[in-house]
Coordinates of C-alpha atoms and ligand atoms in Angstrom, one line a residue:
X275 CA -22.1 -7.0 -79.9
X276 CA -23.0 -9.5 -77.3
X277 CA -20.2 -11.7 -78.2
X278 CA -18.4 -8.1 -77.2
X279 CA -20.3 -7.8 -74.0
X280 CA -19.4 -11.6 -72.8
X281 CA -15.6 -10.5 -73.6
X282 CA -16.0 -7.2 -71.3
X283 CA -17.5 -9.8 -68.0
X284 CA -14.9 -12.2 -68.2
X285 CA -12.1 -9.6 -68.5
X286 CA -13.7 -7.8 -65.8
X287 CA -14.2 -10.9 -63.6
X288 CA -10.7 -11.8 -65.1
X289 CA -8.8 -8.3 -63.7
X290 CA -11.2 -8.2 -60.7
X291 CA -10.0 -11.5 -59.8
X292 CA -6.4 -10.8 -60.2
X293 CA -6.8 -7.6 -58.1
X294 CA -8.3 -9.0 -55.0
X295 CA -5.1 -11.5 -55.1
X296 CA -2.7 -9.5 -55.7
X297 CA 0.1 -9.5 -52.9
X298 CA 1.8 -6.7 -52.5
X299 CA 1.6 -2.8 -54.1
X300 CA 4.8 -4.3 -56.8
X301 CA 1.7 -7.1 -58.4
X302 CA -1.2 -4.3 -58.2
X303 CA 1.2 -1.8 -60.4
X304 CA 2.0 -4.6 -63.1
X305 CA -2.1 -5.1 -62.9
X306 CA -2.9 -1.5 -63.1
X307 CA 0.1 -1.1 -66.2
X308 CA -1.6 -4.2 -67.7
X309 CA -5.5 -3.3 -67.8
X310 CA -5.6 0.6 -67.6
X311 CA -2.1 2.0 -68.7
X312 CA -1.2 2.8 -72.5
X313 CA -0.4 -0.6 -74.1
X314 CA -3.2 -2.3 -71.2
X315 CA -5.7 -4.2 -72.6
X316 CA -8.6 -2.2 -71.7
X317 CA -6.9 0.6 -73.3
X318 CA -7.1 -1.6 -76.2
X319 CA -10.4 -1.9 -76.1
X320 CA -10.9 1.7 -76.0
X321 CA -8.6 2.1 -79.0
X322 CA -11.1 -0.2 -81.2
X323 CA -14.3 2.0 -80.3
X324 CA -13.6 4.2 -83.4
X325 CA -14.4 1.2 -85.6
X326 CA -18.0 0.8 -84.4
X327 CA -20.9 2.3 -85.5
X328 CA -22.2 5.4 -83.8
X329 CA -25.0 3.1 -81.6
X330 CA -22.6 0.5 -81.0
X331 CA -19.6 2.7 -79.6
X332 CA -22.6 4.7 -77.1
X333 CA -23.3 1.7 -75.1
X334 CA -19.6 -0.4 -75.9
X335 CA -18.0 3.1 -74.8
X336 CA -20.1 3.2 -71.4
X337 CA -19.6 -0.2 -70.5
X338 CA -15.9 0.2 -71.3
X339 CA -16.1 3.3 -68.9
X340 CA -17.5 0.9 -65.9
X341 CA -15.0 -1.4 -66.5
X342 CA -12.2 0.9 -66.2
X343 CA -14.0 2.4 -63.2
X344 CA -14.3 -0.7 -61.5
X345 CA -11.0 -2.0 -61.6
X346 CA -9.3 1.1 -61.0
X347 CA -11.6 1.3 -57.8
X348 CA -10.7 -2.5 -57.2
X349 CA -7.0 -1.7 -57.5
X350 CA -7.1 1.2 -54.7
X351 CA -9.2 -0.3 -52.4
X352 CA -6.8 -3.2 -52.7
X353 CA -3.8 -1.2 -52.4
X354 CA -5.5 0.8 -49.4
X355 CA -6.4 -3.1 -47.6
X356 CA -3.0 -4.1 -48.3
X357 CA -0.9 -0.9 -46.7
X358 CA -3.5 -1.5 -43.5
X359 CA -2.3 -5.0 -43.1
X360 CA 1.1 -4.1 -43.6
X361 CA 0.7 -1.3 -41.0
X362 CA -1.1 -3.8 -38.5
X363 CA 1.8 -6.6 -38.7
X364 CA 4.3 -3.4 -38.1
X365 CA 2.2 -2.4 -34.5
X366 CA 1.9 -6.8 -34.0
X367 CA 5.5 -7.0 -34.2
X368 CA 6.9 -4.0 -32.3
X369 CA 4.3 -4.0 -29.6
X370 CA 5.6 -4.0 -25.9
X371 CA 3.3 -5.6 -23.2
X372 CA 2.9 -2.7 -20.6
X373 CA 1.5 -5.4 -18.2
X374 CA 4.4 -7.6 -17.8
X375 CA 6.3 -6.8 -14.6
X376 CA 10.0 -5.5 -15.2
X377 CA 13.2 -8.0 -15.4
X378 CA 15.1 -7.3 -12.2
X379 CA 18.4 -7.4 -12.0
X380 CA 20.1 -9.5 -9.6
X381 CA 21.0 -6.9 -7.3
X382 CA 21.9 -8.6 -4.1
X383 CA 19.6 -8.1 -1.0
X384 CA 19.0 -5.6 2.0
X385 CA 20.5 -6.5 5.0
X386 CA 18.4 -7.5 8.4
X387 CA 20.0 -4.3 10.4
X388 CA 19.6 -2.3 7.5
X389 CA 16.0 -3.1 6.8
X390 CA 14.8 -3.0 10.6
X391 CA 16.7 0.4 10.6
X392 CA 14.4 1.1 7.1
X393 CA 11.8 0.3 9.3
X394 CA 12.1 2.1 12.4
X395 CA 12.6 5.5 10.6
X396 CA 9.1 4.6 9.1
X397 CA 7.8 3.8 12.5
X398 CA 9.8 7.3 14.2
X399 CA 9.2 9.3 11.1
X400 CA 5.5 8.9 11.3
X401 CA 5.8 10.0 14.6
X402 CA 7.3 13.0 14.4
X403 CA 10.8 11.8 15.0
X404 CA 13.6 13.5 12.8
X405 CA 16.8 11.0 11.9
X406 CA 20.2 12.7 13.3
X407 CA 23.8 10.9 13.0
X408 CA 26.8 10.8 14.6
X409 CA 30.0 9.8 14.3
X410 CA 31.4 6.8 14.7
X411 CA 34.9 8.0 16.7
X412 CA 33.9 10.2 19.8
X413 CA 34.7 12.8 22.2
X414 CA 35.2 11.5 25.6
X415 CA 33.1 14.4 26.6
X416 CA 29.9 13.5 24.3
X417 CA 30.3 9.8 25.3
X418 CA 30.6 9.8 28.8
X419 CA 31.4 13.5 30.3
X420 CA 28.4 15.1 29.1
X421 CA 26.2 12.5 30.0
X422 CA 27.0 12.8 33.5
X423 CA 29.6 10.0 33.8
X424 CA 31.8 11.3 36.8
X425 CA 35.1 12.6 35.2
X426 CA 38.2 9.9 35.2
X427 CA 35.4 7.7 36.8
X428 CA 35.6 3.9 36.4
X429 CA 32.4 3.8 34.6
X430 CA 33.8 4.5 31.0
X431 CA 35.4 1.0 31.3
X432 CA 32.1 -1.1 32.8
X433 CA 30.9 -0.1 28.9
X434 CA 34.1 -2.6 28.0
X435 CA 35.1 0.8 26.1
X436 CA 37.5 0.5 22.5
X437 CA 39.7 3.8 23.7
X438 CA 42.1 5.3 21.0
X439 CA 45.5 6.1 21.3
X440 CA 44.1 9.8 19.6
X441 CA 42.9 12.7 21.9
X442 CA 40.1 14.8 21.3
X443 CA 40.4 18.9 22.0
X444 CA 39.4 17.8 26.0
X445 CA 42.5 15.8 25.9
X446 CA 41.1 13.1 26.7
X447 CA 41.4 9.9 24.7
X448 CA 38.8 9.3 21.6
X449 CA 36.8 6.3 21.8
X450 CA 34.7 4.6 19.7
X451 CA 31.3 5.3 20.6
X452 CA 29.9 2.5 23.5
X453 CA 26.6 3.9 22.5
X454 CA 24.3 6.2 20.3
X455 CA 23.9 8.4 23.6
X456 CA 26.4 10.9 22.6
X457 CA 24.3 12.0 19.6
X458 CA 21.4 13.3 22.2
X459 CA 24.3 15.5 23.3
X460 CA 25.2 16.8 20.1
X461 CA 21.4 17.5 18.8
X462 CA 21.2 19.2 22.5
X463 CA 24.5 21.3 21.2
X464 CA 23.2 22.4 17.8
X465 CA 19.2 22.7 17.9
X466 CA 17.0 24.6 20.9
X467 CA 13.8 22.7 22.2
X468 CA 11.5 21.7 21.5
X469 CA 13.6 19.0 20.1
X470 CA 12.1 14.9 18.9
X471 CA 14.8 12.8 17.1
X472 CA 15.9 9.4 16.9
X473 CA 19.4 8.3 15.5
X474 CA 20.7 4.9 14.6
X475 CA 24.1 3.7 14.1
X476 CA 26.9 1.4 14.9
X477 CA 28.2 1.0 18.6
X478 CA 31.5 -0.5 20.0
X479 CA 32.2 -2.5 23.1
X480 CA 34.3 -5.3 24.1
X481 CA 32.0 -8.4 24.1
X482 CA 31.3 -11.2 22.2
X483 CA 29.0 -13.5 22.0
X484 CA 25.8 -15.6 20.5
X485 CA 24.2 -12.3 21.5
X486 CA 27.4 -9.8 21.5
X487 CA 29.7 -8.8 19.1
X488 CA 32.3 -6.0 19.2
X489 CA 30.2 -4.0 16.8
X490 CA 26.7 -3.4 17.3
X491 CA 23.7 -1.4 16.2
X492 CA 21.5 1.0 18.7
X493 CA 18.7 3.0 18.4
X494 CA 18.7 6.1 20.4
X495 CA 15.3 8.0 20.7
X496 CA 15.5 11.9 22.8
X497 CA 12.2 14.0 23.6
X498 CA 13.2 17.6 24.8
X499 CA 10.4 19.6 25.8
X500 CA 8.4 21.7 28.5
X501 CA 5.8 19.1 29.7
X502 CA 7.5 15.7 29.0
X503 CA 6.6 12.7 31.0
X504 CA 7.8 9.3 31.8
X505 CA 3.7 8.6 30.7
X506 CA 4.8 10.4 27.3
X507 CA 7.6 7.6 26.7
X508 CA 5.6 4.5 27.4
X509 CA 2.7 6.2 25.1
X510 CA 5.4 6.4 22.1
X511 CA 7.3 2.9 22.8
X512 CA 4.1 1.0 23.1
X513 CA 3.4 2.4 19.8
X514 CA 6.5 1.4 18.4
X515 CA 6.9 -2.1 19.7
X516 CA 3.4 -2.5 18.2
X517 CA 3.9 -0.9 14.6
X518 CA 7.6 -2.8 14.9
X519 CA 6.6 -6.6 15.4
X520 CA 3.0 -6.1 14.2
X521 CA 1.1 -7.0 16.5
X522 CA -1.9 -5.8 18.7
X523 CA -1.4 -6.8 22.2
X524 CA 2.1 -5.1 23.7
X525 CA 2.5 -5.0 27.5
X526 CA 5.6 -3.1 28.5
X527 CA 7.4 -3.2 32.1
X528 CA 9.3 -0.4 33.6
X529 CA 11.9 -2.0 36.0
X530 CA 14.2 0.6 38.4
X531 CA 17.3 0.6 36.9
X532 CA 20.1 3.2 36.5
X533 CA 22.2 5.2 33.9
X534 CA 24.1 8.2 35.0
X535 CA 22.2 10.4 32.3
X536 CA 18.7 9.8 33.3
X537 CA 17.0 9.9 36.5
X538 CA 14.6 8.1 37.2
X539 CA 15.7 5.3 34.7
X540 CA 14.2 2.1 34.0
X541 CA 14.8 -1.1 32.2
X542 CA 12.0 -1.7 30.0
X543 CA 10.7 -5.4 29.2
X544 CA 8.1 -6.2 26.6
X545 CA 5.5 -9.2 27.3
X546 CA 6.3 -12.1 25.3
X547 CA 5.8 -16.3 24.9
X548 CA 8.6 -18.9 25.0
X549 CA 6.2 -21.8 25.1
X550 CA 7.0 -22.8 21.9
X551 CA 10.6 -22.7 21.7
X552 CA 10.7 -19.7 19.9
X553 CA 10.2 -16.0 21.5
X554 CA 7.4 -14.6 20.5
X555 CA 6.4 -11.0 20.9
X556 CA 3.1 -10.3 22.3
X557 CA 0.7 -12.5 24.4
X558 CA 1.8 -14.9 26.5
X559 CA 3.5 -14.9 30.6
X560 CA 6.9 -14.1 30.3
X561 CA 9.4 -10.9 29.8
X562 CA 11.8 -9.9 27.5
X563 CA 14.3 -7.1 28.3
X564 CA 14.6 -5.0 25.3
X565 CA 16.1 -1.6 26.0
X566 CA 16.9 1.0 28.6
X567 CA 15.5 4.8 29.2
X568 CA 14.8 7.6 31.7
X569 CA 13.9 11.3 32.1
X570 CA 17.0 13.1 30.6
X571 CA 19.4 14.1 34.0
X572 CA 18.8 17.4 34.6
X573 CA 22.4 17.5 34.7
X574 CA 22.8 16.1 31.0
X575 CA 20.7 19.1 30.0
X576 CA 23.0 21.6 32.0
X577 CA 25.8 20.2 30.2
X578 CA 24.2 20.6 27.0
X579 CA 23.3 24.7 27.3
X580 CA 19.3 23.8 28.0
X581 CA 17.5 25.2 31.2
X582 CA 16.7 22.2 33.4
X583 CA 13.9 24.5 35.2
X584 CA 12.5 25.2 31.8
X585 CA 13.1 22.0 29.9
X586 CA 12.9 18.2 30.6
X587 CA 12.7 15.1 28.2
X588 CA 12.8 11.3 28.1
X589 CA 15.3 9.6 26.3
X590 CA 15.6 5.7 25.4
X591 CA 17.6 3.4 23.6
X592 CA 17.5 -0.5 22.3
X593 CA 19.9 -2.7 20.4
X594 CA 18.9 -3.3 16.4
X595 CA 20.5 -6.2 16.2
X596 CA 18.5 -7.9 18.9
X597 CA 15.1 -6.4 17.4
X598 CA 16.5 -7.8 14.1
X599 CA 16.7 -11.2 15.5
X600 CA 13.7 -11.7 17.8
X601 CA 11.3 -10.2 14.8
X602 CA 12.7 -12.3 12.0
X603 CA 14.2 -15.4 14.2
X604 CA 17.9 -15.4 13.6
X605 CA 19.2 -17.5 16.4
X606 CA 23.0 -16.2 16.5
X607 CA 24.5 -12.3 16.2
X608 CA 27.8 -13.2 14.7
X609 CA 26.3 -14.4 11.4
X610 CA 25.0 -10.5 10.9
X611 CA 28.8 -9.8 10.3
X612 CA 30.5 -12.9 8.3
X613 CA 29.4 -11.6 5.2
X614 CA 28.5 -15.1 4.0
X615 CA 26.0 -14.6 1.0
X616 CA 24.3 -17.8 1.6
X617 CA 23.2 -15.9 5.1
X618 CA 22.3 -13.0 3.7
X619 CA 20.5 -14.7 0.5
X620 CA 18.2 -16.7 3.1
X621 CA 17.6 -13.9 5.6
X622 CA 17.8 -10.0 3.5
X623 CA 15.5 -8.6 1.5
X624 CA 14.2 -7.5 -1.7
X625 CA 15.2 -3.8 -2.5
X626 CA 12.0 -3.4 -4.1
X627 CA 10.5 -3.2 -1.5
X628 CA 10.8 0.1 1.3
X629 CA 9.2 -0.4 4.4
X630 CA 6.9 2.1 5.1
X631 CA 3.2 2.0 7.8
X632 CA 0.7 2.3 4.7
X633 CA 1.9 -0.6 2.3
X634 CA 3.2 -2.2 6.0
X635 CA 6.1 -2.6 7.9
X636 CA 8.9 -5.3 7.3
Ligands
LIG281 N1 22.8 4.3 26.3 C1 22.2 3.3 27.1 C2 22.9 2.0 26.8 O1 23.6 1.9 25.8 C3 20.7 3.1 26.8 C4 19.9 4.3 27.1 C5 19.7 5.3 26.2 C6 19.4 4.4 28.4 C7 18.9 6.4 26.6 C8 18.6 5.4 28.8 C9 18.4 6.4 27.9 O2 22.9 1.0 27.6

């Protein structure tokens, strides 16, 4: 009987044993087939307890019982540890690190006039500017005629004006626009006051340059409304010029000046330092012409089917290219348009990244 006993602990510690290292589900079946199924050994056992005496088989039969208990128990809590590591290495191996930062494709980079324009429709928009377009081919009449240039007058050619051999419905010969000025007149045409738009766009003249090329880029900004002031245009450029280069300290000066399709009009310089070679935008003695504006000619207006005794606005305009340039120090225009890569590597930027006033501009 206790001979029978020291049997049943060292095939318990035996199976137990051989449970807890078992590998995988296929070595825990051959176990289980082994110790608990019809030919297993503890079935066996079982087979012998009609032999015994009645005493013997009571207490041989119960401790037969625990046996089978516990290594069944040992088997599923074994088959239950392995499927949880199996299920763990399954998550290891397919898990994806959220934190890493995406692979970006090589996607080439933004373009200085495109990005300053990126930025100045943040800087507009903010404002309360809408973006209008325009064409690149014009009417002599939205060009020149509506904004008070004199008919057949001599004018159109001080703008070193492209003319086409094509003529528009007034007969007169297309050109490509000299300026974004003839978008003002078609906003005017389409939309009543109170009207507050910018548009931006390429612009054609003969000239070229370290600071000209044939094709350029302008701004154009037009404020149409009962009570607008020359004090109204300063307010807006200062803020502008400020958001534009970043900077706190902007001092603008209005210099007499003329253009047939604003009166008064002025020249507009912005403060700036040339002490150190470089131009810097800001503090410092010196002046900087940057762009050109006026109150809109009452004529213009007239032109354009708006009231002049109702109505009056400001209008201004500036070269991209030339913001482009003094804000991110490109010393010479004609590289903007030799579509080197090496150029455009070294000064364009990511497209990840939009301007915009809250993350901040350029
Ligand atoms: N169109 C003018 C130019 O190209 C600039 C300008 C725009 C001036 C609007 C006054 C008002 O020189």
């Amino acid at each position: 009987m206790n001979a029978t006993n020291n049997d049943l602990d060292s095939l318990e510690r035996d199976l137990l044993a051989r449970a807890e290292a078992a590998g995988d589900e296929a070595s825990l079946e051959t176990l289980r087939v082994e110790a608990l199924g019809k030919q297993g050994s503890i079935s066996a056992l079982m087979r012998n307890l009609g032999q015994m005496s009645p005493d013997e088989r009571k207490t041989y039969g119960a401790a037969l019982n625990v046996l089978k208990d516990k290594v069944s128990e040992a088997i599923l809590t074994k088959k239950a540890a392995l499927a949880e590591a199996a299920l763990e290495r399954q998550l290891q191996a397919e898990a994806v690190d959220v934190t890493l930062p995406p692979i970006k494709p090589r996607i080439g980079a933004i373009h200085p006039v495109s990005q300053v324009m990126e930025e100045l429709a943040a800087i507009f928009g903010e404002m309360g500017f809408a973006v209008e377009e325009g064409p690149d081919i014009e009417t002599d009449f939205n060009n020149f005629t509506a904004l008070n240039f004199p008919p057949n007058h001599p004018a159109r050619e001080t703008h070193d004006t492209f003319f086409l051999d094509a003529k528009g419905e007034d007969g007169a010969r297309k050109v490509l626009r000299t300026h974004t000025s003839p978008v003002q007149v078609r906003t005017m045409l389409k939309q009543k006051p109170p009207i507050r738009m910018v548009c931006m766009g390429r612009t054609f003249r003969k000239d070229s340059d370290a600071t000209h090329t044939p094709m350029f880029h302008q701004i154009e900004g037009l404020v149409i409304d009962e009570t607008t002031s020359m004090a109204d245009l300063k307010g807006v450029l200062i803020a502008a010029i400020k958001a534009f280069f970043e900077v706190d300290d902007v001092r603008l000066r209005f210099r007499p000046h003329h253009f047939p399709f604003t009166e008064p009009s002025a020249e507009v310089d912005v403060g700036c330092d040339r002490s150190g070679g470089q131009i810097k935008i800001g503090a410092g003695n010196d002046w900087l012409e940057i762009l050109g504006s006026g109150m809109v000619h009452p004529n213009v207006l007239k032109n354009c089917g708006i009231d002049p005794d109702k109505y009056q606005g400001y209008a201004f305009g500036m070269g991209i290219d030339r913001l482009a340039m003094l804000k991110y120090g490109m010393p010479d225009l004609r590289a903007f348009f030799d579509a080197d890569t090496r150029w455009l590597k070294h000064y364009g930027f990511s497209p990840y990244l939009l301007p915009g006033l809250a993350q901040g501009i350029g």
